[in-house]
Each structure stands twice: as C-alpha cells, then as structure tokens.
Coordinates of C-alpha atoms in Angstrom, one line a residue:
Chain A
M633 CA 88.2 -97.1 13.2
K634 CA 86.3 -93.8 13.0
I635 CA 84.2 -92.9 16.0
E636 CA 80.9 -91.2 15.1
F637 CA 80.7 -88.8 18.0
S638 CA 77.3 -87.6 16.8
K639 CA 75.8 -90.8 18.2
Y640 CA 77.0 -90.0 21.7
V641 CA 75.4 -86.6 22.2
P642 CA 71.7 -85.6 22.3
V643 CA 70.2 -85.2 18.9
G644 CA 70.7 -81.6 17.9
I645 CA 73.8 -80.9 19.9
S646 CA 77.0 -80.2 18.0
H647 CA 79.3 -83.0 18.9
R648 CA 82.2 -81.2 17.3
E649 CA 81.7 -78.2 19.5
E650 CA 81.4 -80.3 22.6
V651 CA 84.5 -82.4 21.9
Q652 CA 86.4 -79.2 21.1
W653 CA 85.4 -77.6 24.4
I654 CA 86.3 -80.7 26.4
G655 CA 89.6 -81.0 24.5
T656 CA 90.5 -77.4 25.2
A657 CA 89.6 -77.8 28.9
L658 CA 91.8 -80.9 29.2
L659 CA 94.7 -79.1 27.5
L660 CA 94.3 -76.2 29.9
A661 CA 94.2 -78.6 32.9
F662 CA 97.4 -80.2 31.5
F663 CA 99.2 -76.8 31.2
Y664 CA 98.1 -76.0 34.7
S665 CA 99.6 -79.2 36.0
L666 CA 102.9 -78.1 34.6
K667 CA 103.2 -75.7 37.5
F668 CA 104.6 -78.8 39.3
F669 CA 107.8 -78.1 37.4
I670 CA 107.9 -74.5 38.6
A671 CA 107.6 -75.7 42.2
Y672 CA 110.1 -78.4 41.6
G673 CA 112.6 -75.9 40.1
Q674 CA 112.2 -73.6 43.1
G675 CA 112.7 -76.5 45.5
Y676 CA 115.7 -77.8 43.6
N677 CA 117.4 -74.5 43.3
A678 CA 117.1 -74.0 47.1
L679 CA 119.2 -77.2 47.6
F680 CA 122.5 -75.7 46.6
Y681 CA 124.5 -72.5 46.0
R682 CA 126.9 -71.8 43.2
Q683 CA 130.6 -71.3 43.6
N684 CA 132.6 -70.6 40.5
S685 CA 129.7 -72.0 38.5
Q686 CA 129.8 -75.2 40.5
K687 CA 126.8 -76.5 42.5
I688 CA 127.6 -76.9 46.1
F689 CA 124.8 -78.7 48.0
F690 CA 123.9 -77.4 51.5
Q691 CA 124.6 -79.8 54.3
D692 CA 121.4 -81.7 55.3
A693 CA 119.5 -80.1 52.4
Y694 CA 116.3 -81.9 51.5
M695 CA 113.9 -81.5 48.7
P696 CA 110.4 -80.6 49.8
D697 CA 108.1 -83.6 49.9
F698 CA 106.6 -84.6 46.5
V699 CA 103.1 -84.0 47.7
V700 CA 104.0 -80.4 48.6
L701 CA 105.5 -79.8 45.2
L702 CA 102.6 -81.4 43.5
G703 CA 100.2 -79.1 45.4
H704 CA 97.1 -78.5 43.3
S705 CA 98.7 -79.2 40.0
L706 CA 96.1 -81.9 39.1
T707 CA 93.1 -80.0 40.3
G708 CA 92.1 -78.9 36.8
F709 CA 91.2 -82.5 36.0
A710 CA 89.1 -82.9 39.1
I711 CA 87.3 -79.7 38.2
I712 CA 86.6 -80.9 34.6
A713 CA 85.4 -84.3 36.0
L714 CA 82.9 -82.4 38.3
T715 CA 81.8 -80.2 35.5
M716 CA 80.8 -83.3 33.6
L717 CA 78.0 -83.9 36.2
G718 CA 76.6 -80.6 35.0
L719 CA 77.0 -81.7 31.4
I720 CA 75.0 -84.8 32.1
A721 CA 72.2 -82.6 33.5
Y722 CA 72.5 -80.3 30.5
H723 CA 72.3 -83.2 28.0
Y724 CA 69.1 -84.5 29.7
A725 CA 67.6 -81.0 30.0
F726 CA 68.3 -80.4 26.3
H727 CA 65.5 -82.7 25.5
Y728 CA 63.1 -80.2 27.0
Q729 CA 64.4 -77.2 24.9
G730 CA 62.2 -76.0 22.1
S731 CA 60.1 -79.1 22.3
K732 CA 59.7 -82.2 24.4
S733 CA 61.9 -84.6 22.4
I734 CA 62.2 -86.5 25.7
Y735 CA 58.9 -88.0 24.8
L736 CA 60.4 -89.5 21.6
M737 CA 63.6 -90.6 23.3
K738 CA 61.7 -92.4 26.1
R739 CA 59.7 -94.4 23.7
L740 CA 62.4 -95.6 21.4
P741 CA 62.7 -99.4 21.2
S742 CA 66.4 -99.1 22.0
R743 CA 66.5 -98.9 25.8
W744 CA 69.9 -97.2 26.1
E745 CA 69.6 -94.6 23.3
L746 CA 68.7 -91.8 25.7
W747 CA 71.3 -92.7 28.3
R748 CA 74.0 -93.4 25.7
R749 CA 73.5 -89.9 24.3
C750 CA 73.3 -88.2 27.8
L751 CA 76.1 -90.1 29.5
S752 CA 78.7 -91.3 27.0
I753 CA 80.8 -88.1 26.6
P754 CA 80.6 -86.9 30.2
L755 CA 81.5 -90.4 31.6
T756 CA 84.3 -90.9 29.0
T757 CA 85.7 -87.5 30.0
M758 CA 85.6 -88.3 33.6
L759 CA 87.4 -91.5 33.0
L760 CA 89.9 -89.6 30.8
C761 CA 90.5 -87.1 33.6
L762 CA 91.2 -90.0 36.0
L763 CA 93.6 -91.7 33.7
L764 CA 95.4 -88.5 32.8
S765 CA 95.7 -87.6 36.5
I766 CA 97.2 -91.0 37.3
L767 CA 99.5 -90.9 34.3
L768 CA 100.7 -87.4 35.1
L769 CA 101.1 -88.3 38.8
L770 CA 103.3 -91.2 37.9
I771 CA 105.3 -89.2 35.4
Y772 CA 105.9 -86.3 37.9
Y773 CA 106.7 -88.8 40.6
A774 CA 109.2 -90.6 38.4
F775 CA 110.7 -87.2 37.5
Y776 CA 110.9 -86.2 41.2
M777 CA 112.6 -89.5 42.1
L778 CA 115.0 -89.6 39.1
I779 CA 116.1 -85.9 39.0
T780 CA 116.4 -85.2 42.8
P781 CA 119.9 -86.0 44.0
A782 CA 119.8 -89.1 46.2
Q783 CA 121.3 -87.4 49.2
C784 CA 118.5 -84.8 49.1
L785 CA 115.6 -87.2 48.7
P786 CA 113.3 -87.3 51.7
P787 CA 112.3 -90.9 52.6
A788 CA 108.9 -92.7 51.9
Q789 CA 107.6 -90.2 49.4
W790 CA 104.9 -92.4 48.0
Q791 CA 103.5 -93.3 51.4
T792 CA 103.6 -89.6 52.4
L793 CA 101.6 -88.7 49.3
W794 CA 98.8 -91.1 50.2
Q795 CA 98.9 -90.2 53.9
V796 CA 98.4 -86.6 53.0
W797 CA 95.7 -87.2 50.5
M798 CA 93.8 -89.7 52.7
G799 CA 94.2 -87.3 55.7
G800 CA 92.7 -84.6 53.5
I801 CA 89.7 -86.7 52.9
Chain B
M144 CA 44.0 -104.8 21.4
L145 CA 45.1 -102.1 23.9
E146 CA 43.6 -102.9 27.3
I147 CA 43.6 -100.5 30.2
K148 CA 42.6 -102.2 33.5
K149 CA 42.0 -100.4 36.7
V150 CA 44.5 -97.7 36.0
S151 CA 44.9 -95.0 38.6
K152 CA 47.3 -92.2 38.7
Y153 CA 48.0 -89.6 41.5
Y154 CA 50.1 -86.5 41.3
G155 CA 50.9 -86.1 44.9
T156 CA 47.5 -86.2 46.6
K157 CA 45.7 -85.1 43.4
R158 CA 43.9 -87.9 41.6
A159 CA 44.4 -87.7 37.9
L160 CA 43.0 -91.1 36.9
D161 CA 40.7 -93.2 38.9
Q162 CA 40.4 -96.9 38.2
V163 CA 40.1 -96.4 34.4
N164 CA 39.1 -99.5 32.4
L165 CA 39.2 -99.3 28.6
C166 CA 39.6 -101.5 25.6
L167 CA 40.9 -100.0 22.4
P168 CA 40.7 -102.5 19.5
Q169 CA 42.6 -102.1 16.3
G170 CA 41.1 -100.2 13.4
E171 CA 39.1 -97.6 15.2
I172 CA 39.4 -93.8 15.4
I173 CA 38.4 -92.9 18.9
G174 CA 37.8 -89.4 20.1
L175 CA 38.8 -88.7 23.7
F176 CA 37.0 -85.7 25.1
G177 CA 37.1 -83.9 28.4
E178 CA 37.7 -80.5 30.0
N179 CA 41.2 -79.3 30.8
G180 CA 42.7 -81.3 33.6
A181 CA 40.2 -84.2 33.1
G182 CA 43.0 -86.7 32.6
K183 CA 43.3 -87.1 28.9
T184 CA 47.0 -86.4 28.6
T185 CA 47.7 -88.4 31.8
L186 CA 45.9 -91.4 30.3
M187 CA 48.1 -91.2 27.2
K188 CA 51.2 -90.8 29.3
C189 CA 50.3 -93.9 31.3
I190 CA 49.9 -95.9 28.1
L191 CA 53.3 -94.8 27.0
N192 CA 54.9 -95.5 30.4
Y193 CA 56.0 -91.9 30.8
V194 CA 54.5 -91.8 34.3
R195 CA 54.1 -94.4 37.0
Y196 CA 50.6 -95.6 37.6
S197 CA 48.8 -98.4 39.4
G198 CA 46.8 -100.9 37.4
E199 CA 47.6 -102.7 34.2
I200 CA 48.0 -101.6 30.5
T201 CA 48.6 -104.3 27.9
L202 CA 49.0 -104.5 24.2
D203 CA 47.7 -107.8 22.8
G204 CA 48.1 -109.2 26.3
Q205 CA 51.7 -108.1 26.8
P206 CA 52.8 -105.3 29.1
I207 CA 54.0 -102.3 27.2
N208 CA 57.8 -102.3 27.1
R209 CA 60.7 -101.8 24.8
K210 CA 59.7 -104.8 22.7
N211 CA 56.3 -103.5 21.7
I212 CA 56.5 -99.8 22.3
A213 CA 57.2 -99.1 18.6
R214 CA 53.6 -100.2 18.0
I215 CA 52.5 -97.0 19.7
S216 CA 53.2 -93.6 18.4
F217 CA 52.5 -90.2 20.0
A218 CA 51.8 -86.8 18.6
T219 CA 51.5 -84.1 21.2
C220 CA 50.8 -80.4 21.1
E221 CA 54.0 -80.0 23.2
H222 CA 55.8 -81.6 20.2
S223 CA 58.3 -84.4 20.5
F224 CA 60.5 -83.7 17.5
F225 CA 64.0 -82.3 17.6
P226 CA 63.7 -78.6 16.8
T227 CA 67.2 -78.2 15.3
L228 CA 66.8 -81.1 12.9
T229 CA 65.3 -81.0 9.4
P230 CA 62.5 -83.3 8.4
Q231 CA 65.0 -85.3 6.3
A232 CA 67.1 -85.9 9.4
H233 CA 64.0 -86.9 11.3
K234 CA 63.2 -89.4 8.6
E235 CA 66.7 -90.9 8.9
F236 CA 66.4 -91.0 12.7
Y237 CA 63.0 -92.7 12.6
Q238 CA 64.1 -95.2 10.0
L239 CA 67.0 -96.1 12.2
H240 CA 64.9 -96.7 15.3
F241 CA 61.5 -97.8 14.0
P242 CA 61.8 -100.7 11.5
R243 CA 58.3 -100.3 10.3
F244 CA 58.7 -96.6 9.5
D245 CA 56.6 -95.8 6.4
A246 CA 58.9 -93.6 4.3
R247 CA 56.3 -93.5 1.5
R248 CA 53.6 -92.1 3.8
F249 CA 56.1 -89.7 5.3
T250 CA 57.0 -88.3 1.9
G251 CA 53.4 -88.2 0.7
L252 CA 52.2 -86.3 3.8
M253 CA 55.2 -83.9 3.6
D254 CA 54.2 -83.2 0.0
F255 CA 50.6 -82.8 0.8
F256 CA 51.2 -80.2 3.5
A257 CA 54.0 -78.6 1.4
L258 CA 56.5 -78.8 4.2
P259 CA 60.1 -78.2 3.3
L260 CA 62.4 -81.3 3.8
H261 CA 65.6 -79.4 4.4
K262 CA 64.7 -76.6 6.8
A263 CA 65.1 -77.0 10.6
V264 CA 61.8 -77.6 12.2
K265 CA 62.3 -74.8 14.7
H266 CA 61.8 -72.4 11.7
F267 CA 58.4 -73.8 10.9
S268 CA 55.2 -71.9 11.7
A269 CA 53.1 -73.2 14.7
G270 CA 50.7 -74.9 12.3
Q271 CA 53.5 -76.5 10.3
K272 CA 55.1 -77.8 13.5
N273 CA 51.8 -79.5 14.4
Q274 CA 51.5 -81.0 11.0
F275 CA 55.0 -82.3 11.2
E276 CA 54.4 -83.8 14.6
V277 CA 51.4 -85.6 13.3
I278 CA 53.2 -86.8 10.1
L279 CA 55.9 -88.4 12.3
A280 CA 53.3 -90.2 14.4
L281 CA 51.5 -91.4 11.3
S282 CA 54.6 -92.6 9.6
Q283 CA 56.2 -94.4 12.5
G284 CA 54.5 -97.6 11.5
A285 CA 52.5 -97.9 14.7
D286 CA 49.3 -99.7 15.2
Y287 CA 48.1 -97.3 17.9
I288 CA 48.5 -93.6 17.2
L289 CA 47.9 -91.4 20.2
M290 CA 47.3 -87.7 19.4
D291 CA 47.0 -85.2 22.2
E292 CA 45.4 -82.1 20.9
P293 CA 47.6 -82.2 17.8
F294 CA 45.8 -79.4 15.9
A295 CA 46.1 -76.6 18.5
G296 CA 47.2 -73.6 16.4
N297 CA 46.2 -74.9 13.0
D298 CA 43.6 -73.1 10.9
V299 CA 40.3 -74.8 10.1
F300 CA 41.2 -75.5 6.5
N301 CA 44.3 -77.3 7.5
R302 CA 42.4 -79.4 10.1
E303 CA 39.7 -80.2 7.6
D304 CA 42.2 -81.4 5.0
F305 CA 44.0 -83.4 7.6
Y306 CA 40.9 -85.3 8.7
K307 CA 40.2 -86.2 5.1
V308 CA 43.8 -87.4 4.5
L309 CA 43.8 -89.3 7.8
L310 CA 40.6 -91.2 6.8
G311 CA 42.1 -92.0 3.4
I312 CA 45.5 -93.3 4.6
L313 CA 44.7 -95.3 7.7
E314 CA 45.2 -99.0 7.3
P315 CA 42.6 -101.4 8.9
H316 CA 45.1 -102.3 11.6
E317 CA 45.7 -98.8 12.6
S318 CA 43.9 -97.1 15.5
V319 CA 43.9 -93.5 16.5
L320 CA 43.1 -92.2 19.9
L321 CA 42.5 -88.5 19.4
S322 CA 42.3 -86.1 22.3
T323 CA 40.7 -82.8 21.2
H324 CA 38.3 -80.1 22.2
L325 CA 37.1 -79.7 18.6
L326 CA 34.0 -81.9 19.0
E327 CA 32.0 -80.8 16.0
E328 CA 35.0 -81.0 13.7
V329 CA 35.8 -84.6 14.5
E330 CA 32.2 -85.8 14.9
N331 CA 32.0 -87.2 11.4
F332 CA 35.4 -88.7 11.4
I333 CA 35.6 -90.7 14.6
S334 CA 34.0 -94.1 15.2
R335 CA 33.7 -93.9 19.0
A336 CA 33.7 -91.2 21.6
L337 CA 35.2 -91.4 25.1
L338 CA 34.4 -88.9 27.7
I339 CA 36.7 -88.4 30.7
R340 CA 35.9 -86.3 33.7
Q341 CA 38.0 -85.9 36.9
G342 CA 40.0 -89.0 36.0
N343 CA 36.9 -91.2 35.3
I344 CA 35.6 -92.5 32.0
V345 CA 32.0 -91.1 32.2
G346 CA 31.0 -91.8 28.6
D347 CA 31.9 -94.4 26.0
I348 CA 29.7 -94.5 22.9
S349 CA 30.0 -95.6 19.3
M350 CA 29.1 -93.0 16.7
L351 CA 26.6 -95.5 15.3
E352 CA 24.8 -95.6 18.6
L353 CA 24.8 -91.9 18.8
D354 CA 23.5 -91.6 15.3
E355 CA 20.7 -94.0 16.1
S356 CA 19.7 -92.0 19.1
G357 CA 19.5 -88.9 17.0
K358 CA 21.9 -87.0 19.2
S359 CA 24.9 -85.0 18.2
L360 CA 28.2 -85.5 19.9
L361 CA 27.9 -82.1 21.5
D362 CA 24.5 -83.1 23.0
F363 CA 26.0 -86.3 24.3
V364 CA 28.9 -84.5 25.9
K365 CA 26.6 -81.9 27.4
E366 CA 24.3 -84.5 28.8
T367 CA 27.1 -86.7 30.2
Y368 CA 28.8 -83.7 31.7
H369 CA 25.5 -82.4 33.2
Y370 CA 26.0 -79.1 31.4
Q371 CA 23.9 -76.4 32.9
A372 CA 22.4 -74.7 29.9
D373 CA 21.2 -71.7 31.8
R374 CA 24.6 -70.9 33.5
V375 CA 25.4 -68.1 31.1
R376 CA 22.0 -66.5 31.6
K377 CA 22.5 -66.8 35.4
A378 CA 26.0 -65.4 35.3
L379 CA 24.9 -62.4 33.1
R380 CA 22.0 -61.7 35.5
D381 CA 24.3 -61.8 38.5
L382 CA 26.9 -59.6 36.8
T383 CA 24.5 -57.0 35.3
G384 CA 21.6 -57.2 37.6
E385 CA 19.3 -57.3 34.6
E386 CA 16.7 -60.0 33.9

C-alpha cells in the first residue's frame, strides 16, 4: 500500500521535504538516545578492576540505577513531539500565506479536509515519538537487566524509574 | 433561495451588521454597494459561515452547512486560491472536492483570459490573479456566486470583457452577489442593487424600477446615502479661504 503523503499536508507544502525533515530529526533523536550506552559502559567499567586481564568485581559494587544511566537519552523524542505543536500552527498559518486559501479550505464539502492536512503529520509524528520512546526504553531496560551481572543489579529498577519520573512531574 | 433573517454581527463592541434581512432568489445578478466598512464583506462571510453571527441564514430552507456549502462559491480580492499551485492543479483539486465543477467553463474562461495552465498562480500579475479567482468561483458549479470586489487591480478593458462573458455564460439557476465600488460599470449588468450602510440594508431596488424612475444607479446611491453635493465646495472654501 502506497501512502500519498501529499494528502496529509496543506496544499502547496512539499510533503517530501517535511517527511525528510521529520525523518532526520527522529534519526538524530535516536542517535542521541544511544548515549545511554556510553553511560552504561562507564557504570559497568566502574564495577570491577582487571588483574592479569581478568575481571575482578569490587565487593558490594552496584550498577547505578537504570534511571540514572538513562538520564535524558530520550529527550530528543520529547523535543520533536513538542515541535509538532509548532508544525500544526505553521500548517494552519500556511493558508494565510500569499493568499487566503483558508477561505477555500473552510468551505469544502469535506469537513475534515483542512484538519486532516494540518494535523495528520504532526500527530502521527507525536505518536511515533511516543512509540519509539517506549520501544527504546524497553530495549535499554532489557539490555540493562540482561547484561548487568546479577550480583551488581540494584533492586526494584522498574519501580525506581517510575518513582523518579513521577516525582519529577 | 438564499434567505438572510435578522442577521447581526459584532466585532467586539463594533456592530458590523444589524438585523439584516434579505432574500436572494436564483437567477439574479445583484450588486452590493456601500462605503468601506459598511458590512459588505462581513455579510458574505456570514453567508459562508466564516464568522459567527446571530440570526439565521438558509439556502432553500436549510441552514448552510457542509451538505450544501458547495452550492455557494466565493471570489475575493484577498484571493482564496493556492499561490504555489498551477491552474491545472487547482482544476484537479476542485474536481476532487466539488462534484459539480464545470471543467468546460473553466477551460473556456482560461482560454478567454489567456491564462497559462501550467504556471504557478503566484507568478501571475495582479489582474490575472483576480481573473483566476473569479474563474474558480464561476466554475465550481455553485448556484450562488459571491464576489467581493473581485476586479480590484484589473484594467477597465478586462473588466468590461468580463462582464460580457459573465452575462453570456450564467445559467438561469445561477445568482451572483457582486460587491463592488464600480457603480457605473456594473449598472447595465446587474438586475438588482443593494445598498448597505453601517451594517444596515438601506436600499434594495431592482434595476427595472430604477429605470422607470429615470434615475441612474449613482443617483440612487447618492440619494440613499444622503450625499452632500456641496461638501467638496465647502471643504475647498475652508481650506483655501476663497469663495
């Protein structure tokens, strides 16, 4: 099934350009999220020292909490999602540029045409940001739980994550 | 029949329309005249539901909504086309959204005005943009064609040609509500004149009645507006001190 993106942007806006910009932004947000692995690597390396190329774990060594290592890794997606509010405003305002095509859009028999064109891509991107954030959160969490040696794993990581996030709100 | 009953519109505390009552039957070309800010544009915006108003506007007894809005088209001097699109792309867009779009009329009018089909409208001259705006309104397949000063920026030859074409192409079921300041130009081409002042309809006369009374449209407007013929003389006397 081929999606005709041109139906989902205001008439006259290049859908290709818009999709490319959003795709690039999502990719950058993804790359930024990889900094979790840098933090993880630093935390992991602090758990042990090497003796004759053998890993010797410090006594009572614990990995930092997952939420600490995660830090602001997923912030990029939140920023993109917020930017989409601006894109909605831009899409609407576009109908006032060079003419008042808003007059035509508002009197189309199809009730949702204007809103479909103004909202579709921003809302889809917001949803995509949410889904990617959840997916990456789960992947990074699974990585944290599977790779961290059991004796170094602090307890109740999932609860801690939510406690910190909810406390932050 | 487009019926406007007790329609009022306020912008903040400023009254733009005051209890306007009007009946616009099908098959008429109606001139809407009035000074700047009299309420001409606001009246059209109310008909098209662009602004909230009090009162009632119906089309054949039904409120104007998405089901019947395609029966009304609008040409405005502010332009409602998409500037980056070509006329050909506009045609496709209109065909998609207005089932009664008249492609034959569109092509005929494009040819008549010698407008290019494959050039973005933003590259048109001011006059060509107006022509294109009007072509779209006439081709939509609407029964009521609202035109809000559509010829601002067009030269007199263009306007003259346009009136002739309009008279020639309009079907008996099509009505035009034309807001303009060009009284003398449209005098022979409209069938009825409406005068609006400070949000009130202060004059409503058929051109037949006007003919019978032996008055010109300009006389009628001046009379209805209580035009002070000696205001120029007074102003000059005050300014120059000369009699």
